[in-house]
Amino acid sequence: MTTNESPILKKWSYRFQLNGIEYSGTCVGATNKKEADKYETIVKAEIMKGNLGILDNKPKPRLKDLIPLYLTYSETNKKSHKGDIFSTKIFLKYFGNIELKNITPQMIEDFKVRIKQDRNNKNATINRHLEALSKMLNIAVANNLLNKNPMWSVKKLREDNHKVRVLSLDEENRLFEEIERGYEVVGRDRKHKIVYPYLHLKPLIVCALQTGMRRGEIFNLKWSNIDFEYEFAELLETKSGKSRRVPISSKFMEILNQLDRNTEYVFTNPATGKPYNDIKNSFHTVLEKANIENFRFHDFRHTAATRMLEKGADIRTVQEILGHSSVIVTQRYTHTTPQYKKKAIELLCA
């Protein structure tokens, strides 16, 4: 529809909807209704052809507009949904108000540098952010919001940013000593009693050391996944999405037999009765008390793999236990300790 906004100046404008989008503007050069209607017809034709140019006032999609669509996809299809939520918050800061079509490979290269400087992120963390960003932009391409993914020429960083860390036997002894340590407290009834604030960590850590499971696999382990007759755990919620069977050692079986089976999950938070989401605070505290430095929960997995191989386990078997896609991946998780290197070199003296 065209209207005469200013009869004195003979200024005509158009306003209409096309495919649910409202367009408006000035009918340049129009001096009457007929000329204004003709101008509006030309604008509509140009929009239909895709030759929008300066006539196009269609809202331009920005990266922030893509985030809800991506998170919906992530929640349904990815194990790393929580990580994706965190990544999108970072994207919002650096790219949020930029139109998708204006995001260039160089901008992404600059983003790599900035998050390394601003957040002191490790290479592996930066690569996870880049993977999420690339997937977001692929979704934009699939939905005709973008012609080409600018990530095509952006290379990932080399992931050699974490030093090898295997728990020594001495550290293991100190760790369990602190976990099992009792502390005398005075209750509200003024009676003295002994509490064990870190004892809940013991079954979790024994499981990690005796199976090589990932933290998420341990937290999600259910009693229905345990086969007590044949002594194995059927892992259904894995990083790869493929189920796998992990044998249960006699030491881990001893721990399982001590736990309450009247719950859905094997490891439940005694404070909530629900499965664990995180044990970061208590875990870091007990590491500090045991004087163990530069150690992550994931390093129990490194430790389990290393110990199995050092004691003669076949690498293909270790690969299957850990759930790796190839032996090459397993080799990244296995590191010979200095003591075993010394024993190996002493063989030359025999």
mmCIF file of C-alpha atoms in Angstrom:
data_model
loop_
_atom_site.group_PDB
_atom_site.id
_atom_site.type_symbol
_atom_site.label_atom_id
_atom_site.label_comp_id
_atom_site.label_asym_id
_atom_site.label_seq_id
_atom_site.Cartn_x
_atom_site.Cartn_y
_atom_site.Cartn_z
ATOM 1 C CA MET A 1 0.000 0.000 0.000
ATOM 2 C CA THR A 2 1.243 3.519 -0.849
ATOM 3 C CA THR A 3 0.394 6.685 1.065
ATOM 4 C CA ASN A 4 1.058 10.396 0.676
ATOM 5 C CA GLU A 5 3.030 11.308 3.800
ATOM 6 C CA SER A 6 3.363 15.004 2.885
ATOM 7 C CA PRO A 7 0.853 16.514 0.412
ATOM 8 C CA ILE A 8 2.814 19.750 0.334
ATOM 9 C CA LEU A 9 6.157 18.106 -0.480
ATOM 10 C CA LYS A 10 4.422 15.361 -2.483
ATOM 11 C CA LYS A 11 6.344 12.666 -0.543
ATOM 12 C CA TRP A 12 4.978 9.164 -1.093
ATOM 13 C CA SER A 13 5.923 6.016 0.815
ATOM 14 C CA TYR A 14 5.209 2.299 0.564
ATOM 15 C CA ARG A 15 4.511 -0.316 3.217
ATOM 16 C CA PHE A 16 3.673 -3.975 2.564
ATOM 17 C CA GLN A 17 4.284 -7.523 3.779
ATOM 18 C CA LEU A 18 5.903 -10.270 1.731
ATOM 19 C CA ASN A 19 6.416 -13.804 3.046
ATOM 20 C CA GLY A 20 5.630 -12.579 6.534
ATOM 21 C CA ILE A 21 8.218 -9.778 6.432
ATOM 22 C CA GLU A 22 7.244 -6.118 6.490
ATOM 23 C CA TYR A 23 8.920 -3.732 4.051
ATOM 24 C CA SER A 24 8.651 0.066 4.045
ATOM 25 C CA GLY A 25 10.400 2.986 2.425
ATOM 26 C CA THR A 26 10.125 6.116 0.303
ATOM 27 C CA CYS A 27 8.823 6.029 -3.273
ATOM 28 C CA VAL A 28 11.742 7.935 -4.746
ATOM 29 C CA GLY A 29 10.660 10.294 -7.586
ATOM 30 C CA ALA A 30 6.926 9.555 -7.225
ATOM 31 C CA THR A 31 4.678 12.633 -7.393
ATOM 32 C CA ASN A 32 1.284 10.917 -7.379
ATOM 33 C CA LYS A 33 -0.539 7.728 -6.373
ATOM 34 C CA LYS A 34 -0.030 6.055 -9.755
ATOM 35 C CA GLU A 35 3.738 6.613 -9.745
ATOM 36 C CA ALA A 36 3.977 5.494 -6.108
ATOM 37 C CA ASP A 37 2.076 2.268 -6.856
ATOM 38 C CA LYS A 38 4.377 1.611 -9.807
ATOM 39 C CA TYR A 39 7.428 2.141 -7.598
ATOM 40 C CA GLU A 40 6.029 -0.274 -5.009
ATOM 41 C CA THR A 41 5.479 -2.897 -7.735
ATOM 42 C CA ILE A 42 9.114 -2.558 -8.810
ATOM 43 C CA VAL A 43 10.304 -2.959 -5.210
ATOM 44 C CA LYS A 44 8.249 -6.146 -4.807
ATOM 45 C CA ALA A 45 9.623 -7.546 -8.064
ATOM 46 C CA GLU A 46 13.203 -6.835 -7.025
ATOM 47 C CA ILE A 47 12.651 -8.525 -3.690
ATOM 48 C CA MET A 48 11.165 -11.605 -5.363
ATOM 49 C CA LYS A 49 14.160 -11.782 -7.727
ATOM 50 C CA GLY A 50 16.590 -11.492 -4.849
ATOM 51 C CA ASN A 51 18.019 -8.259 -6.214
ATOM 52 C CA LEU A 52 17.410 -6.473 -2.958
ATOM 53 C CA GLY A 53 20.274 -3.990 -2.913
ATOM 54 C CA ILE A 54 19.486 -0.806 -1.016
ATOM 55 C CA LEU A 55 15.802 -1.543 -1.344
ATOM 56 C CA ASP A 56 16.095 -4.483 1.022
ATOM 57 C CA ASN A 57 15.082 -3.750 4.565
ATOM 58 C CA LYS A 58 14.691 -7.428 5.463
ATOM 59 C CA PRO A 59 16.214 -8.138 8.893
ATOM 60 C CA LYS A 60 19.761 -9.495 8.511
ATOM 61 C CA PRO A 61 20.459 -12.617 10.597
ATOM 62 C CA ARG A 62 23.162 -12.137 13.192
ATOM 63 C CA LEU A 63 25.093 -14.822 15.011
ATOM 64 C CA LYS A 64 23.093 -14.226 18.199
ATOM 65 C CA ASP A 65 19.918 -15.117 16.261
ATOM 66 C CA LEU A 66 21.434 -18.506 15.425
ATOM 67 C CA ILE A 67 22.215 -19.527 19.002
ATOM 68 C CA PRO A 68 18.719 -20.843 19.969
ATOM 69 C CA LEU A 69 18.602 -22.950 16.799
ATOM 70 C CA TYR A 70 22.063 -24.367 17.478
ATOM 71 C CA LEU A 71 21.391 -25.176 21.136
ATOM 72 C CA THR A 72 18.198 -27.008 20.173
ATOM 73 C CA TYR A 73 20.251 -29.112 17.753
ATOM 74 C CA SER A 74 23.002 -29.609 20.348
ATOM 75 C CA GLU A 75 20.648 -30.782 23.088
ATOM 76 C CA THR A 76 19.221 -33.457 20.807
ATOM 77 C CA ASN A 77 22.337 -34.595 18.971
ATOM 78 C CA LYS A 78 25.442 -33.898 21.049
ATOM 79 C CA LYS A 79 26.918 -35.226 24.281
ATOM 80 C CA SER A 80 28.711 -31.909 24.759
ATOM 81 C CA HIS A 81 25.542 -29.813 25.165
ATOM 82 C CA LYS A 82 26.677 -28.205 28.433
ATOM 83 C CA GLY A 83 29.959 -27.253 26.804
ATOM 84 C CA ASP A 84 28.060 -25.819 23.844
ATOM 85 C CA ILE A 85 26.027 -23.590 26.162
ATOM 86 C CA PHE A 86 29.285 -22.195 27.531
ATOM 87 C CA SER A 87 30.725 -21.770 24.016
ATOM 88 C CA THR A 88 27.704 -19.819 22.784
ATOM 89 C CA LYS A 89 28.079 -17.367 25.669
ATOM 90 C CA ILE A 90 31.600 -16.670 24.442
ATOM 91 C CA PHE A 91 30.400 -16.350 20.832
ATOM 92 C CA LEU A 92 27.780 -13.856 21.987
ATOM 93 C CA LYS A 93 30.522 -11.673 23.433
ATOM 94 C CA TYR A 94 32.774 -11.731 20.371
ATOM 95 C CA PHE A 95 30.367 -12.189 17.435
ATOM 96 C CA GLY A 96 26.843 -11.645 18.791
ATOM 97 C CA ASN A 97 25.863 -8.466 16.937
ATOM 98 C CA ILE A 98 27.755 -9.203 13.735
ATOM 99 C CA GLU A 99 25.718 -10.191 10.680
ATOM 100 C CA LEU A 100 26.445 -13.778 9.655
ATOM 101 C CA LYS A 101 27.502 -12.742 6.166
ATOM 102 C CA ASN A 102 30.099 -10.366 7.624
ATOM 103 C CA ILE A 103 31.935 -12.996 9.684
ATOM 104 C CA THR A 104 35.239 -13.661 7.905
ATOM 105 C CA PRO A 105 38.015 -16.257 8.349
ATOM 106 C CA GLN A 106 40.302 -13.477 9.605
ATOM 107 C CA MET A 107 37.783 -12.522 12.286
ATOM 108 C CA ILE A 108 37.783 -16.125 13.478
ATOM 109 C CA GLU A 109 41.596 -16.184 13.475
ATOM 110 C CA ASP A 110 41.521 -13.040 15.620
ATOM 111 C CA PHE A 111 38.982 -14.750 17.884
ATOM 112 C CA LYS A 112 41.443 -17.633 18.428
ATOM 113 C CA VAL A 113 44.124 -15.194 19.546
ATOM 114 C CA ARG A 114 41.824 -13.154 21.775
ATOM 115 C CA ILE A 115 40.322 -16.039 23.752
ATOM 116 C CA LYS A 116 43.804 -17.430 24.304
ATOM 117 C CA GLN A 117 44.947 -14.057 25.651
ATOM 118 C CA ASP A 118 41.778 -12.996 27.470
ATOM 119 C CA ARG A 119 40.832 -16.343 28.999
ATOM 120 C CA ASN A 120 44.191 -18.161 28.967
ATOM 121 C CA ASN A 121 42.458 -21.094 27.283
ATOM 122 C CA LYS A 122 44.382 -24.202 26.325
ATOM 123 C CA ASN A 123 44.553 -25.298 22.707
ATOM 124 C CA ALA A 124 42.140 -28.193 23.234
ATOM 125 C CA THR A 125 39.553 -25.855 24.764
ATOM 126 C CA ILE A 126 39.904 -23.376 21.901
ATOM 127 C CA ASN A 127 39.461 -26.200 19.391
ATOM 128 C CA ARG A 128 36.222 -27.278 21.079
ATOM 129 C CA HIS A 129 34.932 -23.708 20.733
ATOM 130 C CA LEU A 130 35.949 -23.669 17.053
ATOM 131 C CA GLU A 131 34.138 -26.965 16.442
ATOM 132 C CA ALA A 132 30.962 -25.545 17.979
ATOM 133 C CA LEU A 133 31.268 -22.339 15.935
ATOM 134 C CA SER A 134 31.799 -24.299 12.724
ATOM 135 C CA LYS A 135 28.723 -26.423 13.403
ATOM 136 C CA MET A 136 26.664 -23.295 14.089
ATOM 137 C CA LEU A 137 27.710 -21.766 10.785
ATOM 138 C CA ASN A 138 27.002 -25.038 8.950
ATOM 139 C CA ILE A 139 23.470 -24.893 10.334
ATOM 140 C CA ALA A 140 23.213 -21.331 9.012
ATOM 141 C CA VAL A 141 24.261 -22.546 5.551
ATOM 142 C CA ALA A 142 21.758 -25.424 5.700
ATOM 143 C CA ASN A 143 18.981 -22.959 6.534
ATOM 144 C CA ASN A 144 19.933 -20.558 3.709
ATOM 145 C CA LEU A 145 21.020 -17.898 6.180
ATOM 146 C CA LEU A 146 24.586 -17.977 4.897
ATOM 147 C CA ASN A 147 26.123 -18.854 1.539
ATOM 148 C CA LYS A 148 29.424 -20.296 2.774
ATOM 149 C CA ASN A 149 30.939 -21.280 6.106
ATOM 150 C CA PRO A 150 33.889 -18.918 6.812
ATOM 151 C CA MET A 151 35.499 -21.658 8.912
ATOM 152 C CA TRP A 152 36.653 -23.473 5.763
ATOM 153 C CA SER A 153 40.146 -21.939 5.895
ATOM 154 C CA VAL A 154 40.534 -21.771 9.687
ATOM 155 C CA LYS A 155 42.877 -24.406 11.091
ATOM 156 C CA LYS A 156 42.628 -25.926 14.534
ATOM 157 C CA LEU A 157 45.430 -25.531 17.046
ATOM 158 C CA ARG A 158 47.792 -28.340 17.884
ATOM 159 C CA GLU A 159 46.603 -30.098 21.030
ATOM 160 C CA ASP A 160 49.795 -30.659 22.951
ATOM 161 C CA ASN A 161 48.866 -28.422 25.826
ATOM 162 C CA HIS A 162 48.541 -30.885 28.708
ATOM 163 C CA LYS A 163 51.575 -32.475 30.310
ATOM 164 C CA VAL A 164 51.536 -36.197 30.986
ATOM 165 C CA ARG A 165 50.193 -36.889 34.469
ATOM 166 C CA VAL A 166 49.949 -40.348 35.988
ATOM 167 C CA LEU A 167 49.188 -40.958 39.653
ATOM 168 C CA SER A 168 52.112 -42.617 41.436
ATOM 169 C CA LEU A 169 51.519 -45.383 43.977
ATOM 170 C CA ASP A 170 52.791 -43.104 46.741
ATOM 171 C CA GLU A 171 50.331 -40.391 45.697
ATOM 172 C CA GLU A 172 47.527 -42.947 45.568
ATOM 173 C CA ASN A 173 48.292 -44.045 49.125
ATOM 174 C CA ARG A 174 48.329 -40.437 50.356
ATOM 175 C CA LEU A 175 45.093 -39.708 48.505
ATOM 176 C CA PHE A 176 43.153 -42.581 50.068
ATOM 177 C CA GLU A 177 44.665 -41.806 53.464
ATOM 178 C CA GLU A 178 43.141 -38.319 53.299
ATOM 179 C CA ILE A 179 39.846 -39.617 51.902
ATOM 180 C CA GLU A 180 39.496 -42.045 54.824
ATOM 181 C CA ARG A 181 40.609 -39.529 57.449
ATOM 182 C CA GLY A 182 38.033 -38.743 60.132
ATOM 183 C CA TYR A 183 37.547 -35.348 61.766
ATOM 184 C CA GLU A 184 36.171 -34.777 65.253
ATOM 185 C CA VAL A 185 33.339 -32.250 65.417
ATOM 186 C CA VAL A 186 30.876 -31.069 68.045
ATOM 187 C CA GLY A 187 27.225 -31.473 67.109
ATOM 188 C CA ARG A 188 24.267 -29.272 68.046
ATOM 189 C CA ASP A 189 23.700 -31.598 70.966
ATOM 190 C CA ARG A 190 27.261 -30.719 72.086
ATOM 191 C CA LYS A 191 28.329 -34.315 71.658
ATOM 192 C CA HIS A 192 31.615 -35.122 69.962
ATOM 193 C CA LYS A 193 31.522 -37.288 66.874
ATOM 194 C CA ILE A 194 33.773 -38.323 63.989
ATOM 195 C CA VAL A 195 32.828 -37.298 60.445
ATOM 196 C CA TYR A 196 34.358 -38.365 57.150
ATOM 197 C CA PRO A 197 33.757 -35.448 54.730
ATOM 198 C CA TYR A 198 35.626 -36.985 51.797
ATOM 199 C CA LEU A 199 34.719 -40.647 52.102
ATOM 200 C CA HIS A 200 32.109 -40.321 49.330
ATOM 201 C CA LEU A 201 34.998 -39.874 46.871
ATOM 202 C CA LYS A 202 36.457 -43.324 47.511
ATOM 203 C CA PRO A 203 34.080 -45.471 45.407
ATOM 204 C CA LEU A 204 34.223 -42.940 42.555
ATOM 205 C CA ILE A 205 38.023 -42.923 42.490
ATOM 206 C CA VAL A 206 38.330 -46.697 42.852
ATOM 207 C CA CYS A 207 35.972 -47.034 39.897
ATOM 208 C CA ALA A 208 38.075 -44.602 37.835
ATOM 209 C CA LEU A 209 41.353 -46.342 38.661
ATOM 210 C CA GLN A 210 39.990 -49.862 38.207
ATOM 211 C CA THR A 211 38.031 -49.316 34.980
ATOM 212 C CA GLY A 212 39.475 -46.288 33.165
ATOM 213 C CA MET A 213 35.952 -44.908 32.742
ATOM 214 C CA ARG A 214 35.401 -41.248 31.992
ATOM 215 C CA ARG A 215 33.916 -39.051 34.717
ATOM 216 C CA GLY A 216 30.569 -38.750 32.911
ATOM 217 C CA GLU A 217 30.392 -42.513 32.419
ATOM 218 C CA ILE A 218 30.967 -43.013 36.144
ATOM 219 C CA PHE A 219 28.367 -40.432 37.163
ATOM 220 C CA ASN A 220 25.781 -41.974 34.792
ATOM 221 C CA LEU A 221 26.428 -45.599 35.770
ATOM 222 C CA LYS A 222 23.237 -47.366 36.868
ATOM 223 C CA TRP A 223 22.756 -50.611 38.762
ATOM 224 C CA SER A 224 20.908 -51.920 35.732
ATOM 225 C CA ASN A 225 24.194 -51.573 33.814
ATOM 226 C CA ILE A 226 26.016 -53.956 36.160
ATOM 227 C CA ASP A 227 26.122 -57.686 35.407
ATOM 228 C CA PHE A 228 27.163 -59.297 38.695
ATOM 229 C CA GLU A 229 27.145 -62.832 37.287
ATOM 230 C CA TYR A 230 29.642 -62.170 34.508
ATOM 231 C CA GLU A 231 31.249 -59.193 36.264
ATOM 232 C CA PHE A 232 31.097 -56.411 33.711
ATOM 233 C CA ALA A 233 29.509 -52.970 33.316
ATOM 234 C CA GLU A 234 27.509 -52.164 30.187
ATOM 235 C CA LEU A 235 28.145 -48.499 29.417
ATOM 236 C CA LEU A 236 25.343 -46.951 27.381
ATOM 237 C CA GLU A 237 26.010 -43.204 27.740
ATOM 238 C CA THR A 238 29.513 -42.876 26.295
ATOM 239 C CA LYS A 239 31.386 -40.058 24.575
ATOM 240 C CA SER A 240 31.291 -41.844 21.216
ATOM 241 C CA GLY A 241 27.619 -42.718 21.549
ATOM 242 C CA LYS A 242 28.461 -46.425 21.223
ATOM 243 C CA SER A 243 27.874 -48.825 24.093
ATOM 244 C CA ARG A 244 30.773 -50.897 25.444
ATOM 245 C CA ARG A 245 31.427 -53.490 28.118
ATOM 246 C CA VAL A 246 34.026 -52.893 30.804
ATOM 247 C CA PRO A 247 35.148 -55.831 32.994
ATOM 248 C CA ILE A 248 34.832 -55.336 36.741
ATOM 249 C CA SER A 249 37.949 -56.097 38.789
ATOM 250 C CA SER A 250 37.786 -57.846 42.147
ATOM 251 C CA LYS A 251 38.771 -54.602 43.895
ATOM 252 C CA PHE A 252 35.979 -52.626 42.249
ATOM 253 C CA MET A 253 33.500 -55.461 42.866
ATOM 254 C CA GLU A 254 34.349 -55.255 46.560
ATOM 255 C CA ILE A 255 33.383 -51.568 46.514
ATOM 256 C CA LEU A 256 30.142 -52.255 44.616
ATOM 257 C CA ASN A 257 29.093 -54.832 47.203
ATOM 258 C CA GLN A 258 29.385 -52.174 49.913
ATOM 259 C CA LEU A 259 27.086 -49.671 48.202
ATOM 260 C CA ASP A 260 23.336 -49.250 48.607
ATOM 261 C CA ARG A 261 21.514 -50.859 45.678
ATOM 262 C CA ASN A 262 18.156 -49.268 46.474
ATOM 263 C CA THR A 263 18.948 -46.414 44.110
ATOM 264 C CA GLU A 264 18.828 -46.075 40.336
ATOM 265 C CA TYR A 265 22.402 -44.845 40.024
ATOM 266 C CA VAL A 266 25.440 -46.628 41.442
ATOM 267 C CA PHE A 267 27.022 -43.445 42.783
ATOM 268 C CA THR A 268 24.618 -41.034 44.449
ATOM 269 C CA ASN A 269 25.280 -37.838 46.347
ATOM 270 C CA PRO A 270 24.572 -38.601 50.041
ATOM 271 C CA ALA A 271 23.319 -35.037 50.521
ATOM 272 C CA THR A 272 20.729 -35.162 47.725
ATOM 273 C CA GLY A 273 20.192 -38.841 46.965
ATOM 274 C CA LYS A 274 20.669 -37.980 43.284
ATOM 275 C CA PRO A 275 23.538 -38.751 40.885
ATOM 276 C CA TYR A 276 26.549 -36.458 41.021
ATOM 277 C CA ASN A 277 26.851 -33.457 38.719
ATOM 278 C CA ASP A 278 30.247 -32.422 40.009
ATOM 279 C CA ILE A 279 32.734 -33.239 42.778
ATOM 280 C CA LYS A 280 35.189 -30.457 41.976
ATOM 281 C CA ASN A 281 35.259 -28.766 45.383
ATOM 282 C CA SER A 282 35.757 -31.842 47.551
ATOM 283 C CA PHE A 283 38.119 -33.430 45.014
ATOM 284 C CA HIS A 284 40.393 -30.385 44.834
ATOM 285 C CA THR A 285 40.365 -30.054 48.624
ATOM 286 C CA VAL A 286 41.448 -33.636 49.219
ATOM 287 C CA LEU A 287 44.156 -33.344 46.543
ATOM 288 C CA GLU A 288 45.523 -30.317 48.370
ATOM 289 C CA LYS A 289 45.462 -32.134 51.711
ATOM 290 C CA ALA A 290 47.314 -35.079 50.125
ATOM 291 C CA ASN A 291 49.852 -32.673 48.577
ATOM 292 C CA ILE A 292 49.072 -33.848 45.032
ATOM 293 C CA GLU A 293 49.602 -31.164 42.396
ATOM 294 C CA ASN A 294 48.611 -30.729 38.738
ATOM 295 C CA PHE A 295 46.137 -33.593 38.743
ATOM 296 C CA ARG A 296 42.679 -33.810 37.164
ATOM 297 C CA PHE A 297 39.992 -36.439 37.616
ATOM 298 C CA HIS A 298 40.523 -37.422 33.965
ATOM 299 C CA ASP A 299 44.122 -38.354 34.852
ATOM 300 C CA PHE A 300 42.781 -41.426 36.663
ATOM 301 C CA ARG A 301 41.907 -42.652 33.165
ATOM 302 C CA HIS A 302 45.484 -41.994 32.020
ATOM 303 C CA THR A 303 46.710 -43.818 35.103
ATOM 304 C CA ALA A 304 44.513 -46.875 34.525
ATOM 305 C CA ALA A 305 45.617 -47.177 30.886
ATOM 306 C CA THR A 306 49.290 -46.749 31.751
ATOM 307 C CA ARG A 307 49.190 -49.331 34.537
ATOM 308 C CA MET A 308 47.420 -51.910 32.360
ATOM 309 C CA LEU A 309 50.017 -51.553 29.605
ATOM 310 C CA GLU A 310 52.980 -51.527 31.978
ATOM 311 C CA LYS A 311 51.736 -54.765 33.508
ATOM 312 C CA GLY A 312 51.546 -56.488 30.126
ATOM 313 C CA ALA A 313 48.030 -55.831 28.829
ATOM 314 C CA ASP A 314 47.662 -55.859 25.047
ATOM 315 C CA ILE A 315 47.109 -52.369 23.629
ATOM 316 C CA ARG A 316 44.131 -53.555 21.555
ATOM 317 C CA THR A 317 42.480 -54.828 24.722
ATOM 318 C CA VAL A 318 43.141 -51.539 26.506
ATOM 319 C CA GLN A 319 41.695 -49.722 23.487
ATOM 320 C CA GLU A 320 38.432 -51.668 23.791
ATOM 321 C CA ILE A 321 38.233 -51.148 27.552
ATOM 322 C CA LEU A 322 38.715 -47.392 27.188
ATOM 323 C CA GLY A 323 36.360 -47.191 24.202
ATOM 324 C CA HIS A 324 38.775 -45.530 21.789
ATOM 325 C CA SER A 325 38.100 -45.514 18.059
ATOM 326 C CA SER A 326 41.675 -46.566 17.225
ATOM 327 C CA VAL A 327 44.928 -47.705 18.824
ATOM 328 C CA ILE A 328 46.456 -44.342 17.920
ATOM 329 C CA VAL A 329 44.051 -42.629 20.316
ATOM 330 C CA THR A 330 44.914 -45.130 23.056
ATOM 331 C CA GLN A 331 48.614 -44.384 22.645
ATOM 332 C CA ARG A 332 47.939 -40.742 23.508
ATOM 333 C CA TYR A 333 46.535 -41.844 26.869
ATOM 334 C CA THR A 334 49.405 -44.162 27.778
ATOM 335 C CA HIS A 335 52.690 -42.982 29.185
ATOM 336 C CA THR A 336 55.501 -45.083 30.610
ATOM 337 C CA THR A 337 56.624 -43.991 34.061
ATOM 338 C CA PRO A 338 60.295 -43.130 34.732
ATOM 339 C CA GLN A 339 60.652 -46.263 36.876
ATOM 340 C CA TYR A 340 59.649 -48.540 33.992
ATOM 341 C CA LYS A 341 61.941 -46.683 31.601
ATOM 342 C CA LYS A 342 64.800 -47.322 34.027
ATOM 343 C CA LYS A 343 63.948 -51.038 34.166
ATOM 344 C CA ALA A 344 63.844 -51.172 30.369
ATOM 345 C CA ILE A 345 67.280 -49.588 29.982
ATOM 346 C CA GLU A 346 68.752 -51.902 32.621
ATOM 347 C CA LEU A 347 67.808 -54.837 30.376
ATOM 348 C CA LEU A 348 70.719 -53.761 28.172
ATOM 349 C CA CYS A 349 73.088 -54.671 30.979
ATOM 350 C CA ALA A 350 71.871 -58.260 31.174
#
